[in-house]
Every structure is written in C-alpha cells, then in structure tokens.
Amino acid sequence: DGGITQSPKYLFRKEGQNVTLSCEQNLNHDAMYWYRQDPGQGLRLIYYSQIVNDFQKGDIAEGYSVSREKKESFPLTVTSAQKNPTAFYLCASSIRTGGTEAFFGQGTRLTVV
Amino acid sequence: KNQVEQSPQSLIILEGKNCTLQCNYTVSPFSNLRWYKQDTGRGPVSLTIMTFSENTKSNGRYTATLDADTKQSSLHITASQLSDSASYICVVGEETSGSRLTFGEGTQLTVNP
C-alpha cells in the first residue's frame, strides 16, 4: 500500500540522550515535513525538505536535526539540546511544496523520562 | 503574524445532528485552505482543500466554505455519526512559500449517542 510510515509509535528517552524518529514514504513525493504537536496548540513546523539533499529550518528547529539522503526517507533527530522534547511528532509529505495535498503519518509520541 | 483561529474550541452534539465549525485567518498572501480530521493519537487526514477561486467543496457529509474577502471558512458536518468524534483542524497555506502552512488549534468534536 502507498503511504507514509512513522516509527516507532511510542518512544521513551532519558534526559541527555539523542533519539531519531523515522519517516518513510513510498508516494514518490518530493517534499517532506516534520511537525510538532503539543496539547492545545496547532502543529508547528520543525524542518522541511523540498528535494533530496536539501532541507530548510522551520519555525522551531532549535534542538532538532534532519537529513534527506533518499527521496523516501526524512529522519528527525531530537538532540539533547532540545529543552522540552516531550510531544507528538508528525511527518508529512506532498508531491511538491505549494498548494498541494499533504499526507500525514500516524505520528510518534516521544516521552522524556 | 499569520494566524488561524478556530471556534468553538470544543463542541458536543447528538448523533444525527448537524454542526458547523468556524475558521478565521489572517494569513497573507493566501494560497489555499485545508480542513483536516485528526483522531486522537493519529495523524491528520485531509477532508478538503480550497484555493482562492473556490467558495465551497464537499466530501461526503463534510462541506467546506471559503470567503476569501472576509478570510473566513466553515466546515459543515451533516447527519453526524459517532465516528465523526475527532479534532478538526483548519490549515492555511501562504502563496509565497507553499511549504509554510499555518495550523489552527482545532475544534474538538464529540458526537454522543
């Protein structure tokens, strides 16, 4: 089936550790995005990528890093520099940036313990 | 600052009833407006997407309207079902940078039997 897959669904991390969230799509989409969702707030953009080997910071990029070595994959690393990493993380993709449909993964809930 | 405001914040209705959710935005220049449905702990799923020239779009029991002059949109749900219980998110895209989507905080709809 075509779609966008995030893993794992739940992730627990100790303070001071880096952790990487996986996002894979087989929709042949050029653009991919990472968002963070906190209770009572709208989704906020962390990073986005319009094409392989290129990515741009979003509104809340501090403490996060990404890579786009393959069209299908856009992993997000939450580093120890992120002061409040506990949140629901959503990955999305679209054919290209612009007024096109964005498809979301099922999300990863990260909890720092 | 671009903003998307949704009302009401939460809504409880009985199964079979209709309801209307509101979205006001200040995003400029405007590119498109989307409505998403998000079940608890899941990724958002697209319901409709409208550009400047469209003032209504339907998807089954969901009908979205757009008034680009007043910068308002509504989502009307007809003959509600228990499965309609979810958060409904209004999202507005900017013309100048399609990757920039501004998300509303969502309206939490609960449909009771």
mmCIF file of C-alpha atoms in Angstrom:
data_model
loop_
_atom_site.group_PDB
_atom_site.id
_atom_site.type_symbol
_atom_site.label_atom_id
_atom_site.label_comp_id
_atom_site.label_asym_id
_atom_site.label_seq_id
_atom_site.Cartn_x
_atom_site.Cartn_y
_atom_site.Cartn_z
ATOM 1 C CA ASP A 1 0.000 0.000 0.000
ATOM 2 C CA GLY A 2 1.183 3.521 -0.718
ATOM 3 C CA GLY A 3 1.587 5.794 2.237
ATOM 4 C CA ILE A 4 3.765 7.464 4.804
ATOM 5 C CA THR A 5 5.049 5.461 7.760
ATOM 6 C CA GLN A 6 6.434 6.716 11.031
ATOM 7 C CA SER A 7 8.173 4.558 13.579
ATOM 8 C CA PRO A 8 8.129 3.866 16.382
ATOM 9 C CA LYS A 9 4.643 4.843 17.545
ATOM 10 C CA TYR A 10 5.849 5.380 21.122
ATOM 11 C CA LEU A 11 9.369 6.317 22.186
ATOM 12 C CA PHE A 12 10.870 6.905 25.591
ATOM 13 C CA ARG A 13 14.148 8.721 26.075
ATOM 14 C CA LYS A 14 16.288 9.562 29.043
ATOM 15 C CA GLU A 15 17.304 13.155 29.511
ATOM 16 C CA GLY A 16 20.570 13.964 27.760
ATOM 17 C CA GLN A 17 20.167 11.340 25.040
ATOM 18 C CA ASN A 18 19.663 11.883 21.337
ATOM 19 C CA VAL A 19 16.901 9.942 19.627
ATOM 20 C CA THR A 20 15.967 9.513 15.967
ATOM 21 C CA LEU A 21 12.417 9.282 14.646
ATOM 22 C CA SER A 22 11.878 7.500 11.364
ATOM 23 C CA CYS A 23 9.696 8.691 8.465
ATOM 24 C CA GLU A 24 9.397 6.753 5.201
ATOM 25 C CA GLN A 25 7.105 7.363 2.230
ATOM 26 C CA ASN A 26 6.504 5.404 -0.950
ATOM 27 C CA LEU A 27 4.328 8.028 -2.611
ATOM 28 C CA ASN A 28 7.182 9.367 -4.767
ATOM 29 C CA HIS A 29 6.720 12.774 -3.131
ATOM 30 C CA ASP A 30 9.464 15.364 -3.385
ATOM 31 C CA ALA A 31 8.530 17.375 -0.295
ATOM 32 C CA MET A 32 8.636 16.113 3.269
ATOM 33 C CA TYR A 33 7.963 17.859 6.572
ATOM 34 C CA TRP A 34 8.285 17.386 10.326
ATOM 35 C CA TYR A 35 5.808 18.953 12.718
ATOM 36 C CA ARG A 36 5.482 19.015 16.469
ATOM 37 C CA GLN A 37 2.069 18.940 18.164
ATOM 38 C CA ASP A 38 1.522 19.947 21.783
ATOM 39 C CA PRO A 39 -1.799 19.910 23.648
ATOM 40 C CA GLY A 40 -3.892 22.996 22.930
ATOM 41 C CA GLN A 41 -1.591 24.208 20.154
ATOM 42 C CA GLY A 42 -1.574 23.992 16.387
ATOM 43 C CA LEU A 43 1.078 21.981 14.595
ATOM 44 C CA ARG A 44 4.402 23.765 14.372
ATOM 45 C CA LEU A 45 6.936 23.213 11.591
ATOM 46 C CA ILE A 46 10.342 21.879 12.648
ATOM 47 C CA TYR A 47 12.074 21.196 9.317
ATOM 48 C CA TYR A 48 11.057 20.645 5.723
ATOM 49 C CA SER A 49 12.733 19.315 2.619
ATOM 50 C CA GLN A 50 11.745 20.157 -0.944
ATOM 51 C CA ILE A 51 14.137 17.742 -2.612
ATOM 52 C CA VAL A 52 16.792 15.154 -1.836
ATOM 53 C CA ASN A 53 19.937 16.503 -0.138
ATOM 54 C CA ASP A 54 18.213 19.784 0.712
ATOM 55 C CA PHE A 55 16.308 20.850 3.809
ATOM 56 C CA GLN A 56 15.254 24.075 5.488
ATOM 57 C CA LYS A 57 14.590 25.099 9.076
ATOM 58 C CA GLY A 58 11.037 25.679 10.120
ATOM 59 C CA ASP A 59 9.740 27.773 12.978
ATOM 60 C CA ILE A 60 11.099 25.659 15.851
ATOM 61 C CA ALA A 61 14.244 23.959 14.511
ATOM 62 C CA GLU A 62 16.432 24.524 17.576
ATOM 63 C CA GLY A 63 17.453 21.231 19.188
ATOM 64 C CA TYR A 64 16.499 19.169 16.128
ATOM 65 C CA SER A 65 18.376 17.900 13.083
ATOM 66 C CA VAL A 66 17.345 16.126 9.882
ATOM 67 C CA SER A 67 18.813 14.516 6.796
ATOM 68 C CA ARG A 68 17.413 13.748 3.334
ATOM 69 C CA GLU A 69 19.776 11.308 1.691
ATOM 70 C CA LYS A 70 16.985 9.429 -0.050
ATOM 71 C CA LYS A 71 13.720 10.643 -1.538
ATOM 72 C CA GLU A 72 11.786 8.143 0.535
ATOM 73 C CA SER A 73 13.275 8.932 3.927
ATOM 74 C CA PHE A 74 13.390 12.005 6.185
ATOM 75 C CA PRO A 75 14.566 11.050 9.698
ATOM 76 C CA LEU A 76 14.365 13.537 12.556
ATOM 77 C CA THR A 77 16.890 13.531 15.394
ATOM 78 C CA VAL A 78 15.839 15.092 18.674
ATOM 79 C CA THR A 79 19.055 16.138 20.352
ATOM 80 C CA SER A 80 19.833 16.736 24.000
ATOM 81 C CA ALA A 81 19.796 20.456 23.198
ATOM 82 C CA GLN A 82 16.003 20.365 22.810
ATOM 83 C CA LYS A 83 14.814 21.636 26.171
ATOM 84 C CA ASN A 84 11.287 20.270 26.098
ATOM 85 C CA PRO A 85 11.177 17.305 23.720
ATOM 86 C CA THR A 86 8.124 15.507 25.087
ATOM 87 C CA ALA A 87 5.498 15.877 22.344
ATOM 88 C CA PHE A 88 3.659 14.209 19.476
ATOM 89 C CA TYR A 89 5.712 14.346 16.268
ATOM 90 C CA LEU A 90 4.100 14.189 12.844
ATOM 91 C CA CYS A 91 5.784 13.648 9.492
ATOM 92 C CA ALA A 92 4.084 14.658 6.254
ATOM 93 C CA SER A 93 4.804 14.567 2.543
ATOM 94 C CA SER A 94 3.438 16.196 -0.589
ATOM 95 C CA ILE A 95 4.154 15.965 -4.298
ATOM 96 C CA ARG A 96 5.911 19.318 -4.064
ATOM 97 C CA THR A 97 5.693 22.362 -1.870
ATOM 98 C CA GLY A 98 2.878 24.735 -2.697
ATOM 99 C CA GLY A 99 -0.854 24.280 -2.764
ATOM 100 C CA THR A 100 -0.773 20.520 -2.960
ATOM 101 C CA GLU A 101 -2.206 17.831 -0.766
ATOM 102 C CA ALA A 102 -0.136 16.892 2.278
ATOM 103 C CA PHE A 103 -0.367 13.364 3.672
ATOM 104 C CA PHE A 104 0.497 12.703 7.289
ATOM 105 C CA GLY A 105 1.980 9.713 9.044
ATOM 106 C CA GLN A 106 0.411 8.279 12.182
ATOM 107 C CA GLY A 107 2.783 10.122 14.482
ATOM 108 C CA THR A 108 5.381 9.255 17.115
ATOM 109 C CA ARG A 109 4.781 10.123 20.743
ATOM 110 C CA LEU A 110 8.087 10.924 22.404
ATOM 111 C CA THR A 111 8.321 10.998 26.167
ATOM 112 C CA VAL A 112 11.427 12.049 28.082
ATOM 113 C CA VAL A 113 11.808 10.148 31.343
ATOM 114 C CA LYS B 1 1.965 37.415 12.286
ATOM 115 C CA ASN B 2 -0.067 34.859 10.343
ATOM 116 C CA GLN B 3 -2.757 33.320 12.474
ATOM 117 C CA VAL B 4 -5.577 30.815 12.157
ATOM 118 C CA GLU B 5 -8.291 30.898 14.794
ATOM 119 C CA GLN B 6 -10.935 28.233 15.159
ATOM 120 C CA SER B 7 -14.190 28.221 17.050
ATOM 121 C CA PRO B 8 -15.613 26.742 19.066
ATOM 122 C CA GLN B 9 -12.730 25.138 20.908
ATOM 123 C CA SER B 10 -14.905 22.138 21.671
ATOM 124 C CA LEU B 11 -18.392 21.002 20.717
ATOM 125 C CA ILE B 12 -20.681 18.209 21.880
ATOM 126 C CA ILE B 13 -23.624 17.144 19.710
ATOM 127 C CA LEU B 14 -26.020 14.209 19.486
ATOM 128 C CA GLU B 15 -25.702 11.598 16.791
ATOM 129 C CA GLY B 16 -27.652 12.531 13.677
ATOM 130 C CA LYS B 17 -27.454 16.279 14.268
ATOM 131 C CA ASN B 18 -25.665 18.781 12.030
ATOM 132 C CA CYS B 19 -22.931 21.149 13.133
ATOM 133 C CA THR B 20 -20.757 23.935 11.763
ATOM 134 C CA LEU B 21 -17.175 24.709 12.699
ATOM 135 C CA GLN B 22 -15.603 28.103 12.057
ATOM 136 C CA CYS B 23 -12.152 29.222 10.956
ATOM 137 C CA ASN B 24 -10.848 32.807 10.674
ATOM 138 C CA TYR B 25 -7.397 33.529 9.311
ATOM 139 C CA THR B 26 -5.006 36.404 8.767
ATOM 140 C CA VAL B 27 -2.554 34.549 6.519
ATOM 141 C CA SER B 28 -1.404 36.682 3.621
ATOM 142 C CA PRO B 29 -0.850 36.276 0.768
ATOM 143 C CA PHE B 30 -3.357 33.462 0.746
ATOM 144 C CA SER B 31 -2.784 30.306 -1.284
ATOM 145 C CA ASN B 32 -5.168 27.626 -0.038
ATOM 146 C CA LEU B 33 -7.226 26.490 2.910
ATOM 147 C CA ARG B 34 -7.492 22.909 4.103
ATOM 148 C CA TRP B 35 -9.593 21.098 6.645
ATOM 149 C CA TYR B 36 -8.190 18.012 8.320
ATOM 150 C CA LYS B 37 -9.729 15.450 10.671
ATOM 151 C CA GLN B 38 -7.476 14.089 13.398
ATOM 152 C CA ASP B 39 -8.465 11.143 15.561
ATOM 153 C CA THR B 40 -6.838 11.007 18.990
ATOM 154 C CA GLY B 41 -3.254 9.765 18.752
ATOM 155 C CA ARG B 42 -3.335 9.574 14.950
ATOM 156 C CA GLY B 43 -2.126 11.721 12.089
ATOM 157 C CA PRO B 44 -4.459 14.262 10.422
ATOM 158 C CA VAL B 45 -6.397 13.139 7.372
ATOM 159 C CA SER B 46 -7.376 15.595 4.669
ATOM 160 C CA LEU B 47 -11.068 16.394 4.186
ATOM 161 C CA THR B 48 -10.980 19.298 1.729
ATOM 162 C CA ILE B 49 -8.583 21.743 0.132
ATOM 163 C CA MET B 50 -9.744 25.017 -1.458
ATOM 164 C CA THR B 51 -7.954 27.694 -3.418
ATOM 165 C CA PHE B 52 -8.821 31.369 -3.730
ATOM 166 C CA SER B 53 -11.311 30.843 -6.541
ATOM 167 C CA GLU B 54 -13.311 28.118 -4.787
ATOM 168 C CA ASN B 55 -16.001 29.014 -2.288
ATOM 169 C CA THR B 56 -17.376 25.588 -1.497
ATOM 170 C CA LYS B 57 -16.206 21.998 -1.608
ATOM 171 C CA SER B 58 -17.858 18.815 -0.406
ATOM 172 C CA ASN B 59 -16.539 15.453 0.683
ATOM 173 C CA GLY B 60 -19.431 13.190 1.570
ATOM 174 C CA ARG B 61 -21.147 14.585 4.664
ATOM 175 C CA TYR B 62 -18.490 17.294 5.006
ATOM 176 C CA THR B 63 -18.942 20.636 3.229
ATOM 177 C CA ALA B 64 -16.387 23.407 3.493
ATOM 178 C CA THR B 65 -16.990 27.020 2.512
ATOM 179 C CA LEU B 66 -14.492 29.789 1.934
ATOM 180 C CA ASP B 67 -14.989 33.560 1.874
ATOM 181 C CA ALA B 68 -11.607 34.949 0.831
ATOM 182 C CA ASP B 69 -12.824 38.535 1.210
ATOM 183 C CA THR B 70 -13.660 38.184 4.902
ATOM 184 C CA LYS B 71 -10.970 35.499 5.420
ATOM 185 C CA GLN B 72 -13.408 33.044 6.900
ATOM 186 C CA SER B 73 -14.098 29.383 6.340
ATOM 187 C CA SER B 74 -16.581 26.944 7.778
ATOM 188 C CA LEU B 75 -16.874 23.179 7.873
ATOM 189 C CA HIS B 76 -20.413 21.821 7.988
ATOM 190 C CA ILE B 77 -20.998 18.237 9.050
ATOM 191 C CA THR B 78 -24.354 16.732 8.134
ATOM 192 C CA ALA B 79 -26.104 13.874 9.939
ATOM 193 C CA SER B 80 -23.251 13.342 12.372
ATOM 194 C CA GLN B 81 -22.039 9.861 13.282
ATOM 195 C CA LEU B 82 -20.185 8.591 16.331
ATOM 196 C CA SER B 83 -17.089 8.180 14.153
ATOM 197 C CA ASP B 84 -17.072 11.921 13.495
ATOM 198 C CA SER B 85 -15.756 12.428 17.034
ATOM 199 C CA ALA B 86 -12.294 13.921 16.431
ATOM 200 C CA SER B 87 -10.349 17.163 16.248
ATOM 201 C CA TYR B 88 -10.973 19.212 13.113
ATOM 202 C CA ILE B 89 -8.065 21.367 12.067
ATOM 203 C CA CYS B 90 -8.129 24.363 9.728
ATOM 204 C CA VAL B 91 -4.852 24.940 7.860
ATOM 205 C CA VAL B 92 -3.950 27.878 5.627
ATOM 206 C CA GLY B 93 -1.119 27.942 3.094
ATOM 207 C CA GLU B 94 0.847 31.011 2.025
ATOM 208 C CA GLU B 95 1.243 31.946 -1.621
ATOM 209 C CA THR B 96 4.866 32.930 -1.348
ATOM 210 C CA SER B 97 6.108 29.813 0.374
ATOM 211 C CA GLY B 98 3.958 26.777 -0.170
ATOM 212 C CA SER B 99 5.721 24.844 2.493
ATOM 213 C CA ARG B 100 4.525 27.324 5.074
ATOM 214 C CA LEU B 101 1.254 26.128 6.475
ATOM 215 C CA THR B 102 -0.329 27.815 9.464
ATOM 216 C CA PHE B 103 -2.366 25.451 11.601
ATOM 217 C CA GLY B 104 -5.303 26.310 13.800
ATOM 218 C CA GLU B 105 -5.555 24.690 17.220
ATOM 219 C CA GLY B 106 -8.505 22.611 16.145
ATOM 220 C CA THR B 107 -12.094 22.118 17.281
ATOM 221 C CA GLN B 108 -12.638 19.012 19.381
ATOM 222 C CA LEU B 109 -15.957 17.484 18.311
ATOM 223 C CA THR B 110 -17.687 14.834 20.386
ATOM 224 C CA VAL B 111 -20.709 13.036 18.973
ATOM 225 C CA ASN B 112 -22.799 11.271 21.620
ATOM 226 C CA PRO B 113 -25.393 8.556 21.026
#
